[in-house]
């Protein structure tokens, strides 16, 4: 695997060098805290050594479960929200074929998603669609009590029982949850589903390399061993490089924090490959939930280019100058296409004849980088060699590690999410859940 690179050539001119130097030093301290486990939220640092800690036995078990699902089901419904589904979707959609329902040739099973919102139409359509199909469910919830996946699972298990009876249902549900706590754990134990454990010290948004991500990814036919090996290589690179100006995570974390201090409060993750759309969704959760607290934090947003240059391009070029970009550039394509010449050149494209689509795309990327920098938008570049499991594994682990470093530089606990509880508690109160009566009275006074 070639190394992922962080380039600052389109960001440097916006940086105050002494400030950047000082923040680079802070990033080294932040990394030490992360590795020594003596910073805020250190009880949730299990993800740091996940890549090197995964055993062959664990991978074999996941591969066997995936094979069983593939043999028995045309569809796997992944039920989860936030960190309990975004990592799997990010990997699956970045490496599998979109024109073959995001599967590899190894898998005939298509992955569907539920429990990531409460839209009745979506769930009604899903249930109608599945009524005549062979399907299994992987229900994923660390707390085991999150309402959206719990509701979707309730709907799906009713359908499973109608189709397959209780015994048949047992072998069609895989539950990924806490080792001891939560309603899903209790339900699984009583019913006898196959269960996988989310380690206590790994939070949802850092859980892609646990069974949370690995089971659905393995069902899609993507290579989980290559994914893990890419993450392992990145773990080694990041933990061994002590010079913060060379350490990729320190470099990225210090660049974004230095820009934040100059008033660039919004970071836009830019991709030029539709396959990376869900990597950006996963990244937004990772950084938003980790850093947006104590009334501070960079707001993470994303665009898919060149598509969004025709919707967001005007703002990016010329709107309020509070943004910076982090651009993911993929260096090589899996299969390139060459443009041909046409007699008459009616569409005026013969000047591109013989050029590859990747060459055309690279000029669009470069032209946009220069235009946006000229428009006072600093652009950090993350260059990845290609879109495959190994590089995606490395990229995801890099983002996780850099997020920990960045959160410590910012002075927050990057591993909790107290703000997410407020909406949940209000919803429970309004739904009439036992124990939330006082809160319900308070809310009703406000509406
Ligand atoms: O990162 C997190 O912890 C959250 O986004 C969770 O993943 C999300 O809220 C889902 O929680 P749970 O897995 O407990 O259902």
Short mmCIF file of C-alpha atoms and ligand atoms in Angstrom, two decimals:
data_model
loop_
_atom_site.label_atom_id
_atom_site.label_comp_id
_atom_site.label_asym_id
_atom_site.label_seq_id
_atom_site.Cartn_x
_atom_site.Cartn_y
_atom_site.Cartn_z
CA UNK A 1 0.00 0.00 0.00
CA UNK A 2 1.33 3.42 -0.91
CA UNK A 3 1.13 5.98 1.79
CA UNK A 4 -1.77 8.41 2.17
CA UNK A 5 -0.45 11.98 1.99
CA UNK A 6 -1.58 15.27 3.52
CA UNK A 7 -0.64 18.24 1.35
CA UNK A 8 -0.79 21.83 2.54
CA UNK A 9 0.29 23.61 -0.66
CA UNK A 10 -3.17 25.26 -1.02
CA UNK A 11 -3.52 26.06 2.68
CA UNK A 12 -0.10 27.28 3.77
CA UNK A 13 -0.52 30.87 2.62
CA UNK A 14 -3.53 31.24 4.96
CA UNK A 15 -1.65 30.04 8.00
CA UNK A 16 0.13 32.13 10.57
CA UNK A 17 3.46 30.20 10.77
CA UNK A 18 4.17 30.73 14.50
CA UNK A 19 0.57 29.78 15.34
CA UNK A 20 0.81 26.66 13.17
CA UNK A 21 4.12 25.75 14.80
CA UNK A 22 2.56 26.14 18.27
CA UNK A 23 -0.43 24.00 17.34
CA UNK A 24 1.81 21.35 15.81
CA UNK A 25 3.53 21.15 19.22
CA UNK A 26 0.11 20.82 20.88
CA UNK A 27 -0.76 18.03 18.46
CA UNK A 28 2.31 16.06 19.61
CA UNK A 29 1.10 16.41 23.22
CA UNK A 30 -2.43 15.45 22.18
CA UNK A 31 -1.08 12.33 20.47
CA UNK A 32 0.89 11.40 23.59
CA UNK A 33 -2.31 11.73 25.64
CA UNK A 34 -4.14 9.51 23.20
CA UNK A 35 -1.45 6.85 23.30
CA UNK A 36 -0.92 7.05 27.07
CA UNK A 37 -4.68 7.00 27.66
CA UNK A 38 -4.56 9.90 30.12
CA UNK A 39 -6.83 12.43 28.39
CA UNK A 40 -10.57 13.09 28.66
CA UNK A 41 -12.73 10.13 27.69
CA UNK A 42 -9.84 7.67 27.99
CA UNK A 43 -12.28 4.92 28.94
CA UNK A 44 -13.30 4.95 25.24
CA UNK A 45 -9.90 4.40 23.64
CA UNK A 46 -10.43 0.76 22.69
CA UNK A 47 -10.50 1.76 19.01
CA UNK A 48 -6.83 2.88 19.07
CA UNK A 49 -5.52 -0.69 19.12
CA UNK A 50 -8.46 -2.31 17.34
CA UNK A 51 -6.65 -2.94 14.03
CA UNK A 52 -3.63 -4.66 15.61
CA UNK A 53 -5.83 -6.42 18.18
CA UNK A 54 -8.24 -8.17 15.81
CA UNK A 55 -7.60 -11.90 15.85
CA UNK A 56 -7.83 -14.37 13.01
CA UNK A 57 -10.43 -16.24 15.07
CA UNK A 58 -12.66 -13.15 15.18
CA UNK A 59 -12.33 -12.62 11.45
CA UNK A 60 -13.08 -16.28 10.71
CA UNK A 61 -16.24 -16.12 12.82
CA UNK A 62 -17.43 -12.98 11.01
CA UNK A 63 -16.65 -14.52 7.61
CA UNK A 64 -18.63 -17.66 8.51
CA UNK A 65 -21.63 -15.60 9.64
CA UNK A 66 -21.43 -13.56 6.43
CA UNK A 67 -21.31 -16.71 4.33
CA UNK A 68 -24.35 -18.13 6.13
CA UNK A 69 -26.29 -14.91 5.47
CA UNK A 70 -25.21 -14.90 1.83
CA UNK A 71 -26.33 -18.50 1.42
CA UNK A 72 -29.74 -17.98 2.96
CA UNK A 73 -30.71 -14.45 1.93
CA UNK A 74 -31.01 -12.30 -1.14
CA UNK A 75 -31.19 -9.25 1.15
CA UNK A 76 -29.57 -8.26 4.41
CA UNK A 77 -31.26 -5.39 6.23
CA UNK A 78 -28.76 -3.51 8.37
CA UNK A 79 -30.71 -1.87 11.18
CA UNK A 80 -28.82 0.91 12.95
CA UNK A 81 -28.28 4.63 13.18
CA UNK A 82 -25.24 6.95 13.41
CA UNK A 83 -22.10 5.03 14.27
CA UNK A 84 -24.04 1.80 14.12
CA UNK A 85 -24.48 1.94 10.33
CA UNK A 86 -22.46 4.75 8.72
CA UNK A 87 -19.08 2.99 8.85
CA UNK A 88 -20.37 -0.14 7.14
CA UNK A 89 -22.15 1.90 4.49
CA UNK A 90 -19.07 4.07 3.92
CA UNK A 91 -16.89 1.04 3.22
CA UNK A 92 -19.46 -0.90 1.20
CA UNK A 93 -20.30 2.04 -1.06
CA UNK A 94 -16.68 3.05 -1.55
CA UNK A 95 -15.43 -0.33 -2.77
CA UNK A 96 -18.44 -2.18 -4.26
CA UNK A 97 -20.10 -1.78 -7.65
CA UNK A 98 -23.04 0.69 -7.51
CA UNK A 99 -24.54 -0.85 -10.66
CA UNK A 100 -24.64 -4.24 -8.99
CA UNK A 101 -26.40 -3.07 -5.80
CA UNK A 102 -23.11 -2.43 -3.98
CA UNK A 103 -21.97 -6.05 -3.94
CA UNK A 104 -18.80 -7.67 -5.17
CA UNK A 105 -18.96 -10.64 -7.53
CA UNK A 106 -18.51 -12.82 -4.40
CA UNK A 107 -21.95 -11.92 -3.03
CA UNK A 108 -25.49 -12.34 -4.28
CA UNK A 109 -26.85 -10.61 -1.18
CA UNK A 110 -27.90 -6.98 -1.42
CA UNK A 111 -27.60 -4.72 1.61
CA UNK A 112 -30.55 -2.53 2.61
CA UNK A 113 -30.68 -0.09 5.51
CA UNK A 114 -33.38 0.67 8.09
CA UNK A 115 -33.66 2.23 11.52
CA UNK A 116 -31.70 5.34 10.56
CA UNK A 117 -34.85 7.53 10.55
CA UNK A 118 -38.54 7.25 11.35
CA UNK A 119 -40.17 7.80 7.96
CA UNK A 120 -43.27 5.59 7.71
CA UNK A 121 -43.33 5.57 3.89
CA UNK A 122 -39.78 4.22 3.73
CA UNK A 123 -40.48 1.50 6.25
CA UNK A 124 -43.85 0.59 4.69
CA UNK A 125 -42.20 0.32 1.24
CA UNK A 126 -39.37 -1.73 2.72
CA UNK A 127 -41.75 -4.19 4.41
CA UNK A 128 -43.84 -4.55 1.24
CA UNK A 129 -40.68 -5.09 -0.80
CA UNK A 130 -39.35 -7.74 1.59
CA UNK A 131 -42.65 -9.59 1.96
CA UNK A 132 -41.85 -11.94 -0.94
CA UNK A 133 -38.05 -11.90 -0.61
CA UNK A 134 -35.59 -14.06 1.30
CA UNK A 135 -34.01 -11.78 3.89
CA UNK A 136 -32.01 -11.59 7.11
CA UNK A 137 -31.49 -8.75 9.58
CA UNK A 138 -28.36 -7.47 11.30
CA UNK A 139 -29.64 -5.26 14.11
CA UNK A 140 -26.90 -3.06 15.55
CA UNK A 141 -27.18 -0.90 18.64
CA UNK A 142 -24.50 -0.42 21.27
CA UNK A 143 -26.89 0.96 23.86
CA UNK A 144 -29.59 -1.42 22.72
CA UNK A 145 -32.18 1.24 23.49
CA UNK A 146 -32.05 3.70 20.58
CA UNK A 147 -35.59 4.33 19.38
CA UNK A 148 -35.12 4.46 15.59
CA UNK A 149 -33.46 1.03 15.19
CA UNK A 150 -35.62 -0.50 17.93
CA UNK A 151 -38.79 0.57 16.09
CA UNK A 152 -37.51 -0.68 12.71
CA UNK A 153 -36.45 -3.97 14.28
CA UNK A 154 -39.88 -4.42 15.85
CA UNK A 155 -41.44 -4.00 12.38
CA UNK A 156 -38.96 -6.35 10.72
CA UNK A 157 -39.16 -9.10 13.32
CA UNK A 158 -42.93 -9.15 12.96
CA UNK A 159 -42.46 -9.76 9.22
CA UNK A 160 -39.73 -12.35 9.78
CA UNK A 161 -41.95 -14.31 12.16
CA UNK A 162 -44.85 -14.17 9.72
CA UNK A 163 -42.62 -15.55 6.95
CA UNK A 164 -40.35 -17.97 8.77
CA UNK A 165 -41.94 -18.66 12.19
CA UNK A 166 -40.00 -18.27 15.43
CA UNK A 167 -37.45 -20.97 14.69
CA UNK A 168 -36.72 -19.68 11.21
CA UNK A 169 -36.42 -16.14 12.52
CA UNK A 170 -33.80 -17.18 15.05
CA UNK A 171 -31.26 -18.01 12.33
CA UNK A 172 -32.07 -14.88 10.31
CA UNK A 173 -31.22 -12.29 12.94
CA UNK A 174 -27.73 -11.29 14.00
CA UNK A 175 -27.63 -8.83 16.88
CA UNK A 176 -24.58 -6.64 17.45
CA UNK A 177 -24.81 -4.97 20.85
CA UNK A 178 -23.36 -4.51 24.33
CA UNK A 179 -22.01 -7.56 26.16
CA UNK A 180 -24.39 -7.20 29.11
CA UNK A 181 -26.67 -4.13 28.99
CA UNK A 182 -29.66 -2.91 26.99
CA UNK A 183 -33.00 -4.15 25.70
CA UNK A 184 -31.45 -5.62 22.54
CA UNK A 185 -29.10 -7.80 24.58
CA UNK A 186 -32.05 -9.05 26.67
CA UNK A 187 -34.17 -9.65 23.57
CA UNK A 188 -31.31 -11.56 21.87
CA UNK A 189 -30.65 -13.75 24.89
CA UNK A 190 -34.32 -14.61 25.26
CA UNK A 191 -34.80 -15.31 21.55
CA UNK A 192 -31.47 -17.01 20.91
CA UNK A 193 -30.16 -14.89 18.02
CA UNK A 194 -26.49 -15.09 17.14
CA UNK A 195 -24.91 -12.10 18.89
CA UNK A 196 -21.75 -10.11 18.45
CA UNK A 197 -20.34 -7.77 21.08
CA UNK A 198 -19.41 -4.11 20.67
CA UNK A 199 -16.52 -3.64 23.11
CA UNK A 200 -17.33 -1.40 26.11
CA UNK A 201 -14.39 0.87 25.35
CA UNK A 202 -15.33 1.60 21.72
CA UNK A 203 -17.91 4.32 21.01
CA UNK A 204 -20.35 4.03 18.11
CA UNK A 205 -18.59 6.39 15.71
CA UNK A 206 -15.24 4.62 16.26
CA UNK A 207 -16.70 1.13 15.79
CA UNK A 208 -16.35 0.41 12.07
CA UNK A 209 -13.56 -2.12 12.67
CA UNK A 210 -15.64 -4.10 15.17
CA UNK A 211 -18.46 -6.50 14.17
CA UNK A 212 -20.64 -3.35 13.84
CA UNK A 213 -18.98 -2.60 10.52
CA UNK A 214 -17.28 -5.86 9.66
CA UNK A 215 -20.38 -8.10 9.43
CA UNK A 216 -22.31 -6.03 6.84
CA UNK A 217 -19.07 -5.32 4.97
CA UNK A 218 -18.25 -9.04 4.82
CA UNK A 219 -21.78 -9.83 3.59
CA UNK A 220 -21.31 -7.39 0.69
CA UNK A 221 -18.34 -9.50 -0.38
CA UNK A 222 -15.82 -6.76 0.33
CA UNK A 223 -12.53 -8.00 1.74
CA UNK A 224 -12.52 -7.36 5.49
CA UNK A 225 -8.98 -8.72 5.85
CA UNK A 226 -7.64 -6.12 3.43
CA UNK A 227 -9.65 -3.42 5.25
CA UNK A 228 -8.16 -4.44 8.59
CA UNK A 229 -4.68 -4.73 7.13
CA UNK A 230 -4.91 -1.18 5.72
CA UNK A 231 -5.97 0.08 9.16
CA UNK A 232 -3.13 -1.89 10.79
CA UNK A 233 -0.59 -0.31 8.46
CA UNK A 234 -1.97 3.14 9.27
CA UNK A 235 -1.94 2.40 13.02
CA UNK A 236 1.77 1.59 12.73
CA UNK A 237 2.52 4.68 10.65
CA UNK A 238 0.67 7.01 13.03
CA UNK A 239 1.85 5.58 16.30
CA UNK A 240 5.51 5.32 15.27
CA UNK A 241 6.04 8.77 13.74
CA UNK A 242 6.76 11.13 16.62
CA UNK A 243 7.62 14.24 14.58
CA UNK A 244 4.26 16.08 14.40
CA UNK A 245 5.17 17.83 11.15
CA UNK A 246 5.55 14.39 9.52
CA UNK A 247 2.85 12.52 11.43
CA UNK A 248 -0.23 12.51 9.15
CA UNK A 249 -2.76 12.79 11.97
CA UNK A 250 -0.89 15.62 13.73
CA UNK A 251 -0.47 17.39 10.40
CA UNK A 252 -4.18 17.25 9.54
CA UNK A 253 -5.32 18.03 13.10
CA UNK A 254 -2.99 21.01 13.40
CA UNK A 255 -3.83 22.39 9.96
CA UNK A 256 -7.57 22.37 10.64
CA UNK A 257 -7.18 23.80 14.17
CA UNK A 258 -4.88 26.58 12.94
CA UNK A 259 -7.40 27.49 10.24
CA UNK A 260 -10.21 27.40 12.83
CA UNK A 261 -8.35 30.01 14.87
CA UNK A 262 -8.21 32.31 11.83
CA UNK A 263 -12.03 32.27 11.64
CA UNK A 264 -12.49 29.33 9.27
CA UNK A 265 -15.23 27.69 11.28
CA UNK A 266 -16.63 25.35 8.65
CA UNK A 267 -14.71 22.45 7.13
CA UNK A 268 -16.06 21.02 3.92
CA UNK A 269 -14.91 17.52 3.04
CA UNK A 270 -14.72 17.45 -0.73
CA UNK A 271 -14.70 14.32 -2.85
CA UNK A 272 -14.53 13.83 -6.59
CA UNK A 273 -15.74 10.20 -6.47
CA UNK A 274 -19.41 9.40 -5.83
CA UNK A 275 -18.11 6.25 -4.12
CA UNK A 276 -16.88 8.46 -1.28
CA UNK A 277 -20.26 10.04 -0.50
CA UNK A 278 -20.84 7.88 2.57
CA UNK A 279 -17.25 8.21 3.73
CA UNK A 280 -18.11 11.90 4.03
CA UNK A 281 -21.34 11.09 5.90
CA UNK A 282 -19.35 8.91 8.32
CA UNK A 283 -16.67 11.61 8.67
CA UNK A 284 -19.30 14.26 9.48
CA UNK A 285 -20.61 12.17 12.35
CA UNK A 286 -17.09 11.39 13.57
CA UNK A 287 -15.96 15.01 13.70
CA UNK A 288 -19.33 16.63 14.51
CA UNK A 289 -20.07 14.39 17.49
CA UNK A 290 -16.49 14.37 18.70
CA UNK A 291 -15.75 18.10 18.55
CA UNK A 292 -19.02 20.04 18.63
CA UNK A 293 -19.27 20.68 22.35
CA UNK A 294 -18.69 23.37 24.95
CA UNK A 295 -19.95 25.91 22.38
CA UNK A 296 -16.97 25.26 20.11
CA UNK A 297 -15.84 23.04 17.27
CA UNK A 298 -15.42 23.17 13.50
CA UNK A 299 -18.73 22.51 11.71
CA UNK A 300 -18.20 19.52 9.40
CA UNK A 301 -19.97 19.65 6.03
CA UNK A 302 -19.39 17.89 2.72
CA UNK A 303 -19.86 18.19 -1.03
CA UNK A 304 -19.63 15.72 -3.91
CA UNK A 305 -17.75 17.30 -6.82
CA UNK A 306 -17.90 18.04 -9.59
CA UNK A 307 -21.67 17.48 -9.12
CA UNK A 308 -22.09 20.09 -6.40
CA UNK A 309 -20.02 22.71 -8.22
CA UNK A 310 -23.29 23.23 -10.08
CA UNK A 311 -25.23 23.84 -6.88
CA UNK A 312 -22.78 24.85 -4.15
CA UNK A 313 -19.97 26.14 -6.40
CA UNK A 314 -21.07 29.76 -6.22
CA UNK A 315 -21.07 29.77 -2.41
CA UNK A 316 -17.76 27.95 -2.20
CA UNK A 317 -16.14 30.44 -4.55
CA UNK A 318 -17.69 33.64 -3.32
CA UNK A 319 -19.91 33.26 -0.24
CA UNK A 320 -19.04 34.12 3.36
CA UNK A 321 -15.34 33.39 3.91
CA UNK A 322 -15.68 31.18 6.97
CA UNK A 323 -14.94 27.91 5.18
CA UNK A 324 -11.98 25.75 4.39
CA UNK A 325 -11.91 22.56 2.39
CA UNK A 326 -10.34 19.17 2.90
CA UNK A 327 -10.18 17.60 -0.53
CA UNK A 328 -9.84 13.84 -0.94
CA UNK A 329 -7.95 13.10 -4.14
CA UNK A 330 -7.81 9.52 -5.35
CA UNK A 331 -4.63 9.05 -7.39
CA UNK A 332 -5.49 6.06 -9.56
CA UNK A 333 -8.73 4.63 -10.91
CA UNK A 334 -9.69 0.98 -11.09
CA UNK A 335 -10.55 1.19 -14.78
CA UNK A 336 -10.03 4.29 -16.88
CA UNK A 337 -11.89 5.31 -20.07
CA UNK A 338 -10.39 7.02 -23.08
CA UNK A 339 -12.33 9.64 -25.04
CA UNK A 340 -12.57 9.09 -28.79
CA UNK A 341 -12.56 11.50 -31.76
CA UNK A 342 -15.77 11.96 -33.80
CA UNK A 343 -16.05 13.03 -37.41
CA UNK A 344 -17.18 16.63 -37.67
CA UNK A 345 -16.50 17.36 -33.98
CA UNK A 346 -20.04 18.70 -33.56
CA UNK A 347 -19.82 18.65 -29.75
CA UNK A 348 -16.40 20.37 -29.87
CA UNK A 349 -14.76 17.69 -27.76
CA UNK A 350 -12.18 16.41 -30.23
CA UNK A 351 -9.51 18.40 -28.41
CA UNK A 352 -9.89 15.79 -25.67
CA UNK A 353 -9.68 12.76 -27.98
CA UNK A 354 -7.15 10.26 -26.69
CA UNK A 355 -7.32 11.70 -23.18
CA UNK A 356 -8.56 9.59 -20.31
CA UNK A 357 -11.52 10.53 -18.10
CA UNK A 358 -9.19 10.49 -15.08
CA UNK A 359 -6.96 13.06 -16.82
CA UNK A 360 -10.00 15.27 -17.50
CA UNK A 361 -11.11 14.85 -13.88
CA UNK A 362 -7.66 15.71 -12.54
CA UNK A 363 -7.76 19.03 -14.42
CA UNK A 364 -11.20 19.76 -12.96
CA UNK A 365 -9.81 19.06 -9.49
CA UNK A 366 -6.74 21.20 -9.97
CA UNK A 367 -8.70 24.05 -11.58
CA UNK A 368 -11.14 24.03 -8.68
CA UNK A 369 -8.38 23.92 -6.06
CA UNK A 370 -6.73 26.98 -7.58
CA UNK A 371 -10.05 28.82 -8.02
CA UNK A 372 -11.13 28.20 -4.44
CA UNK A 373 -7.73 29.15 -3.03
CA UNK A 374 -7.88 32.35 -5.12
CA UNK A 375 -11.32 32.90 -3.57
CA UNK A 376 -9.76 32.75 -0.06
CA UNK A 377 -10.78 29.20 0.72
CA UNK A 378 -7.79 27.29 2.12
CA UNK A 379 -7.69 23.73 0.81
CA UNK A 380 -6.01 20.81 2.57
CA UNK A 381 -5.47 17.80 0.30
CA UNK A 382 -5.68 14.19 1.39
CA UNK A 383 -4.23 12.03 -1.38
CA UNK A 384 -5.10 8.35 -1.37
CA UNK A 385 -3.56 5.91 -3.85
CA UNK A 386 -6.82 4.19 -4.86
CA UNK A 387 -10.27 3.14 -3.73
CA UNK A 388 -9.89 -0.35 -2.37
CA UNK A 389 -10.43 -2.00 0.99
CA UNK A 390 -6.83 -1.54 2.11
CA UNK A 391 -6.74 2.19 1.42
CA UNK A 392 -10.21 2.79 2.83
CA UNK A 393 -9.21 0.93 6.01
CA UNK A 394 -6.17 3.18 6.26
CA UNK A 395 -8.21 6.32 5.56
CA UNK A 396 -10.89 5.57 8.17
CA UNK A 397 -8.34 4.78 10.86
CA UNK A 398 -6.39 7.93 9.94
CA UNK A 399 -9.54 10.05 10.35
CA UNK A 400 -10.33 8.44 13.72
CA UNK A 401 -6.85 8.99 15.07
CA UNK A 402 -6.67 12.56 13.77
CA UNK A 403 -10.07 13.23 15.33
CA UNK A 404 -8.81 12.17 18.75
CA UNK A 405 -5.73 14.40 18.35
CA UNK A 406 -7.82 17.29 17.06
CA UNK A 407 -10.36 17.05 19.88
CA UNK A 408 -7.61 17.21 22.47
CA UNK A 409 -6.06 20.24 20.76
CA UNK A 410 -9.49 21.90 20.87
CA UNK A 411 -9.80 21.05 24.55
CA UNK A 412 -12.88 18.83 24.42
CA UNK A 413 -13.59 15.19 25.22
CA UNK A 414 -13.75 13.70 21.72
CA UNK A 415 -15.30 10.46 22.93
CA UNK A 416 -18.62 11.47 24.47
CA UNK A 417 -21.79 12.93 22.95
CA UNK A 418 -23.86 14.44 25.78
CA UNK A 419 -25.74 16.72 23.37
CA UNK A 420 -27.34 13.79 21.54
CA UNK A 421 -29.25 12.83 24.69
CA UNK A 422 -31.35 16.01 24.77
CA UNK A 423 -33.45 15.23 21.72
CA UNK A 424 -33.75 11.59 22.76
CA UNK A 425 -35.06 12.53 26.19
CA UNK A 426 -37.55 15.02 24.74
CA UNK A 427 -38.76 12.40 22.28
CA UNK A 428 -39.18 9.82 25.06
CA UNK A 429 -41.14 12.37 27.11
CA UNK A 430 -43.41 13.25 24.18
CA UNK A 431 -43.92 9.58 23.32
CA UNK A 432 -45.10 9.00 26.90
CA UNK A 433 -42.24 6.72 28.03
CA UNK A 434 -42.34 5.87 31.72
CA UNK A 435 -40.04 8.01 33.88
CA UNK A 436 -40.16 11.10 31.63
CA UNK A 437 -43.39 12.66 33.00
CA UNK A 438 -41.76 15.82 34.47
CA UNK A 439 -39.87 16.48 31.28
CA UNK A 440 -43.11 16.14 29.33
CA UNK A 441 -44.74 18.82 31.48
CA UNK A 442 -41.76 21.15 30.88
CA UNK A 443 -41.84 20.59 27.12
CA UNK A 444 -45.57 21.15 26.90
CA UNK A 445 -45.16 24.58 28.49
CA UNK A 446 -42.86 25.50 25.57
CA UNK A 447 -45.02 24.36 22.68
O1 LIG B 1 -21.31 7.62 17.97
C1 LIG B 1 -22.25 7.33 18.70
O2 LIG B 1 -22.09 6.87 19.82
C2 LIG B 1 -23.68 7.52 18.24
O3 LIG B 1 -23.78 8.16 17.03
C3 LIG B 1 -24.35 6.18 18.11
O4 LIG B 1 -23.65 5.39 17.20
C4 LIG B 1 -25.82 6.29 17.68
O5 LIG B 1 -26.49 7.21 18.49
C5 LIG B 1 -26.48 4.95 17.77
O6 LIG B 1 -26.43 4.48 19.08
P1 LIG B 1 -26.67 2.96 19.44
O7 LIG B 1 -25.64 2.16 18.74
O8 LIG B 1 -26.53 2.91 20.92
O9 LIG B 1 -28.05 2.59 18.97
#
